PDB file of C-alpha atoms in Angstrom:
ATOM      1  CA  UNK A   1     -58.902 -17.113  41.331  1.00 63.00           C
ATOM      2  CA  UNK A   2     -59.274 -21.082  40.666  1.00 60.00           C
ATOM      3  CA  UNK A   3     -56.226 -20.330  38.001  1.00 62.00           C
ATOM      4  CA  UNK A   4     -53.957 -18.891  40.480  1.00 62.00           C
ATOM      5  CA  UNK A   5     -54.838 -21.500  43.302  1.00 50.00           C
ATOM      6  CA  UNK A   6     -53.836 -24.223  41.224  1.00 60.00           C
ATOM      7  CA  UNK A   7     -50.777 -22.160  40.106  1.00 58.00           C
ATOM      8  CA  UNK A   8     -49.450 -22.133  44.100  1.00 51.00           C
ATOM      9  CA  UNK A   9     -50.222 -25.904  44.614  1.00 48.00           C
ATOM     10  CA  UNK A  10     -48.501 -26.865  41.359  1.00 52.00           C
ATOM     11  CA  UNK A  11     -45.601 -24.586  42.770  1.00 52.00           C
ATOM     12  CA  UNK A  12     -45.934 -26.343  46.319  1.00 48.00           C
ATOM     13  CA  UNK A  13     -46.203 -30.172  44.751  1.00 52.00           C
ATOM     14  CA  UNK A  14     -43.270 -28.880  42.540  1.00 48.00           C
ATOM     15  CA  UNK A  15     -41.278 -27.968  45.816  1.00 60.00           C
ATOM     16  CA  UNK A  16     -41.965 -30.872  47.381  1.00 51.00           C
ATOM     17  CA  UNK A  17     -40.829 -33.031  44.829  1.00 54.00           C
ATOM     18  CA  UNK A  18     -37.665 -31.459  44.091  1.00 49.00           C
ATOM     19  CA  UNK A  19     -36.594 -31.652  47.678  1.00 52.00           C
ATOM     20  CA  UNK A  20     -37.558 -35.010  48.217  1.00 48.00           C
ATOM     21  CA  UNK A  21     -36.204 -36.421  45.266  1.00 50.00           C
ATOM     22  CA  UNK A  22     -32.180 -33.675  45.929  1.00 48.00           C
ATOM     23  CA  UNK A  23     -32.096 -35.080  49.467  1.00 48.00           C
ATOM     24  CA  UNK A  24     -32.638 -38.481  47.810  1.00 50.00           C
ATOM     25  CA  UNK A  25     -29.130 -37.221  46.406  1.00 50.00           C
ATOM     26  CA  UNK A  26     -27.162 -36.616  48.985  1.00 47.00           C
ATOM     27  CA  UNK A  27     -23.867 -37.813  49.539  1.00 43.00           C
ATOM     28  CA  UNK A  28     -22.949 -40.906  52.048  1.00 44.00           C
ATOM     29  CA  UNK A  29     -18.856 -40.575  51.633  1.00 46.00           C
ATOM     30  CA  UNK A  30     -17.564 -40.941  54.398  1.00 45.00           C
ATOM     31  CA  UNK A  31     -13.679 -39.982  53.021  1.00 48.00           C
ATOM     32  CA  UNK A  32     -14.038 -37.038  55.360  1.00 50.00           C
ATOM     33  CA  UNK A  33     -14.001 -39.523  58.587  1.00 60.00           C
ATOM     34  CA  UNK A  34     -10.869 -39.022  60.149  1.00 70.00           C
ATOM     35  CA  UNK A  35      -8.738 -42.666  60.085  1.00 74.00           C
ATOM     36  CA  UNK A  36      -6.392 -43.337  62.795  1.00 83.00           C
ATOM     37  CA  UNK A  37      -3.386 -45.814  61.918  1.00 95.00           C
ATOM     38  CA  UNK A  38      -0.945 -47.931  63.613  1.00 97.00           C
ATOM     39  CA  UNK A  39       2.513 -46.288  64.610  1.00 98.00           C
ATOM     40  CA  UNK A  40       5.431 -47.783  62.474  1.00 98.00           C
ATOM     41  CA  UNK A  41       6.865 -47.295  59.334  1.00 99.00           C
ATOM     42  CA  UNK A  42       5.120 -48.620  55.944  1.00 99.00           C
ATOM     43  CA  UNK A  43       6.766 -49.420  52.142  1.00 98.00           C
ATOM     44  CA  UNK A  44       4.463 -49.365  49.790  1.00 98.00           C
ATOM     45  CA  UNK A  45       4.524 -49.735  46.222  1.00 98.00           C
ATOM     46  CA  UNK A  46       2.956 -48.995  43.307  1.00 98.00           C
ATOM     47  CA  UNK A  47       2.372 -51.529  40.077  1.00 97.00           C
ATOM     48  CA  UNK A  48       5.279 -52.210  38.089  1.00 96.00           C
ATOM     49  CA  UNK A  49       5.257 -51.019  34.484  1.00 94.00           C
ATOM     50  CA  UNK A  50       7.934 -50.973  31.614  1.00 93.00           C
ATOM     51  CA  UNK A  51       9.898 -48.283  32.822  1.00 93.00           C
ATOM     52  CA  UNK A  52       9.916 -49.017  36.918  1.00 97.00           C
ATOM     53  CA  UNK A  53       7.057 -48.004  39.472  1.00 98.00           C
ATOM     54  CA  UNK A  54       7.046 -45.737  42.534  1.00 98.00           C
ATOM     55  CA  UNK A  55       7.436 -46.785  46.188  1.00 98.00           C
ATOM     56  CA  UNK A  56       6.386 -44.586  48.776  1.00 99.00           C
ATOM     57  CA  UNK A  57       7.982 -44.869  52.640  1.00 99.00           C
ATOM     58  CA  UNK A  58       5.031 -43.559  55.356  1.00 99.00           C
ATOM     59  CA  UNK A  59       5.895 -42.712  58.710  1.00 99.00           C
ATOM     60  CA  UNK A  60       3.204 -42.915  61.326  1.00 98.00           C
ATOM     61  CA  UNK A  61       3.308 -41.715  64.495  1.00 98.00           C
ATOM     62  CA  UNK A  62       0.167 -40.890  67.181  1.00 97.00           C
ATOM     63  CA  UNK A  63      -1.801 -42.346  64.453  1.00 97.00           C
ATOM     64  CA  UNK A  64      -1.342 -39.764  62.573  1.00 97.00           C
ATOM     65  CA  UNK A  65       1.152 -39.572  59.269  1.00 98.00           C
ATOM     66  CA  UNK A  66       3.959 -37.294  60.008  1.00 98.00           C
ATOM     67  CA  UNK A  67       6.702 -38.502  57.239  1.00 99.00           C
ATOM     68  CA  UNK A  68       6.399 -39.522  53.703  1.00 99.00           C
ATOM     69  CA  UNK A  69       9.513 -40.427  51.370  1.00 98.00           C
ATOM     70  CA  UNK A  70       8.652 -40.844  48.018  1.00 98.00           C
ATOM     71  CA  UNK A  71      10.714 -42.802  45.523  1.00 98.00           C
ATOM     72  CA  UNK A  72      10.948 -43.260  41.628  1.00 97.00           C
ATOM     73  CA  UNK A  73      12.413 -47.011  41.110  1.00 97.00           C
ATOM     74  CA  UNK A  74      14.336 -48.117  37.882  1.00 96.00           C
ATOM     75  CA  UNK A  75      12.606 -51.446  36.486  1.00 96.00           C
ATOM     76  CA  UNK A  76      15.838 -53.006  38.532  1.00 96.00           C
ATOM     77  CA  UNK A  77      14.695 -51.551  41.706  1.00 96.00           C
ATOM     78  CA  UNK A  78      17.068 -48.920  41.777  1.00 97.00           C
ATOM     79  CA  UNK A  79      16.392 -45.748  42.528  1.00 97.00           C
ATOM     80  CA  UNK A  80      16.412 -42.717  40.499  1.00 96.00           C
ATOM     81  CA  UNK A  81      19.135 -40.126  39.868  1.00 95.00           C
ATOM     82  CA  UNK A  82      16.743 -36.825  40.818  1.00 92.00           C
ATOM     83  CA  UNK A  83      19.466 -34.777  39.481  1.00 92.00           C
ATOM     84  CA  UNK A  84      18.607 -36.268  36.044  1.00 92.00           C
ATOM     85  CA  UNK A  85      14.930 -34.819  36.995  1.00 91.00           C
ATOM     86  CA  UNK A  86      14.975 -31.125  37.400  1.00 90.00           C
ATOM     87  CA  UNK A  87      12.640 -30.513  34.503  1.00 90.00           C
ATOM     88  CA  UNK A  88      15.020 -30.061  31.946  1.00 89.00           C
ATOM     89  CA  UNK A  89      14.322 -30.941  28.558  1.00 86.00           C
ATOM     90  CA  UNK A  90      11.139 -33.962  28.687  1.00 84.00           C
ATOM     91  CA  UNK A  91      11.818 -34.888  31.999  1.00 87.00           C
ATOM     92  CA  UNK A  92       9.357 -33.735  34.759  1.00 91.00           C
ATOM     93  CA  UNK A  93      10.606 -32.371  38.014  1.00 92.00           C
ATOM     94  CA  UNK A  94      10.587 -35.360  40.008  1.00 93.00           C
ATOM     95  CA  UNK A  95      13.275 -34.198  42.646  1.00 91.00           C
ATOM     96  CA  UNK A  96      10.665 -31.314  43.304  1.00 94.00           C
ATOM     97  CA  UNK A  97       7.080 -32.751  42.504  1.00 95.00           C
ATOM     98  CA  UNK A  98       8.535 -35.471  45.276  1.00 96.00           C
ATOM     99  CA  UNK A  99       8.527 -33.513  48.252  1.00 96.00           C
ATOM    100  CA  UNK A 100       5.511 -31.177  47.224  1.00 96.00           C
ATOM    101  CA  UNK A 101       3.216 -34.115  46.605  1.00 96.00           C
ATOM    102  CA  UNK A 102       4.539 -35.874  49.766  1.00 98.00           C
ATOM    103  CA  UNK A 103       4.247 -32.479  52.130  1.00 98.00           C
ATOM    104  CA  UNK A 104       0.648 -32.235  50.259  1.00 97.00           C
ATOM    105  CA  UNK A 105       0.161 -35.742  51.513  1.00 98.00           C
ATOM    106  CA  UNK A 106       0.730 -35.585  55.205  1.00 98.00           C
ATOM    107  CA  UNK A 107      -0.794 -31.945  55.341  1.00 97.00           C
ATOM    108  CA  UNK A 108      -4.109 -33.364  54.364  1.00 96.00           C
ATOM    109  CA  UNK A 109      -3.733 -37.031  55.691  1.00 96.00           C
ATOM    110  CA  UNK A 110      -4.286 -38.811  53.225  1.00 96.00           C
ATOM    111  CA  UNK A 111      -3.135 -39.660  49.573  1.00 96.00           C
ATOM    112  CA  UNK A 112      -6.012 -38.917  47.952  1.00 96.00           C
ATOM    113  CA  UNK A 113      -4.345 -35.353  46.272  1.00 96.00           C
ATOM    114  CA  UNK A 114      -4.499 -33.953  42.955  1.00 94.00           C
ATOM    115  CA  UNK A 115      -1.890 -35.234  40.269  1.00 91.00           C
ATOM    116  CA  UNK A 116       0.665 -33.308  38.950  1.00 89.00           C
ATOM    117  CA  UNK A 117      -0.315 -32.319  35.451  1.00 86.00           C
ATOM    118  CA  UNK A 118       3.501 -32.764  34.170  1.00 86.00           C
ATOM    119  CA  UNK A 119       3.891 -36.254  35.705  1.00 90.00           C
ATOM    120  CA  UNK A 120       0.529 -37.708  35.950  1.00 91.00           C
ATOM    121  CA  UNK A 121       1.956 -41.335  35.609  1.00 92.00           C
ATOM    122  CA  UNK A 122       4.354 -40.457  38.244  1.00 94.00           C
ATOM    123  CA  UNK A 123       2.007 -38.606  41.109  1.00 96.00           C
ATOM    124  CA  UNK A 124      -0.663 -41.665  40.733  1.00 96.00           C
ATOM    125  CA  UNK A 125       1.897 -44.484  41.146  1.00 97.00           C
ATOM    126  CA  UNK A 126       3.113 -42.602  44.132  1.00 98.00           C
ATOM    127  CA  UNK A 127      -0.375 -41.934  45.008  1.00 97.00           C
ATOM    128  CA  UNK A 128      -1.019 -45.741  44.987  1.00 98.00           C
ATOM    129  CA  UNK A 129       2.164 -46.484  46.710  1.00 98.00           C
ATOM    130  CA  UNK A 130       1.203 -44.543  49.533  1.00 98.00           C
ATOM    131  CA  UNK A 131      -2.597 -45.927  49.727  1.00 98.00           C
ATOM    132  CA  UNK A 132      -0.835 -49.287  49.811  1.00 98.00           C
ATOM    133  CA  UNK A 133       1.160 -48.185  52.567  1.00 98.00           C
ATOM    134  CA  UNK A 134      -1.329 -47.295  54.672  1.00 98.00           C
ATOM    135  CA  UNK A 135      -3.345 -50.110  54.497  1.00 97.00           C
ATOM    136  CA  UNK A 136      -0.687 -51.624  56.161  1.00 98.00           C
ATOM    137  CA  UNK A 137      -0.539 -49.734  58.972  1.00 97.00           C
ATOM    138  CA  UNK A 138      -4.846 -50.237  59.635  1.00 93.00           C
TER     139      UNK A 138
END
């Protein structure tokens, strides 16, 4: 009897513990706090590497994103030739992966979307251009 008595409180202590210590745990992000931006239109781009960067054009409108261009710039500034981009050969689908990420983008409001696996440099510079972009328009 004393054996199974001190089995339950072990249990209950054991209980205890482990919710004290999970709740402890729990998560304070607030990324699910909905942000509400100035109305305007925002450039934004991302760092410039060897072979160009990304800009990223954000349309806001009720404070709420309704149009995102997204652009692949030459290390000249000049931007890309998507037909060169279909996914042909090395090259990634840019002229596609564009408007997906972008519709992904304003469907969720906000940039932070997965990458796309086949142009992962790509989707985070355009990813950065549009978080630069809309902390312009806070």
């Amino acid at each position: 009897m004393v054996k199974r008595v001190t089995k339950v409180l072990l249990a209950v202590l054991v209980i205890a513990s482990l919710t004290v210590t999970l709740t402890g745990c729990g998560s304070s992000d607030n990324s699910n706090e909905e942000v509400t931006y100035k109305d305007g239109t925002y450039i934004g781009e991302s760092e410039k590497r060897e072979f160009g960067y990304e800009e990223a054009e954000v349309t806001i409108e009720g404070g709420k994103i309704t149009n995102i261009v997204l652009k692949r710039m030459t290390p000249d500034g000049e931007e890309v030739d998507y037909d060169e981009w279909t996914g042909e050969g090395d090259r990634p689908n840019l002229k596609q992966f564009r408007v997906d990420l972008a519709e992904e983008m304003i469907e969720k409001q906000s940039y932070e979307v997965d990458a796309i696996a086949t142009a992962t440099e790509t989707s985070e510079g355009w990813k950065e251009a549009v978080k630069n972009s809309l902390e312009q328009a806070k």
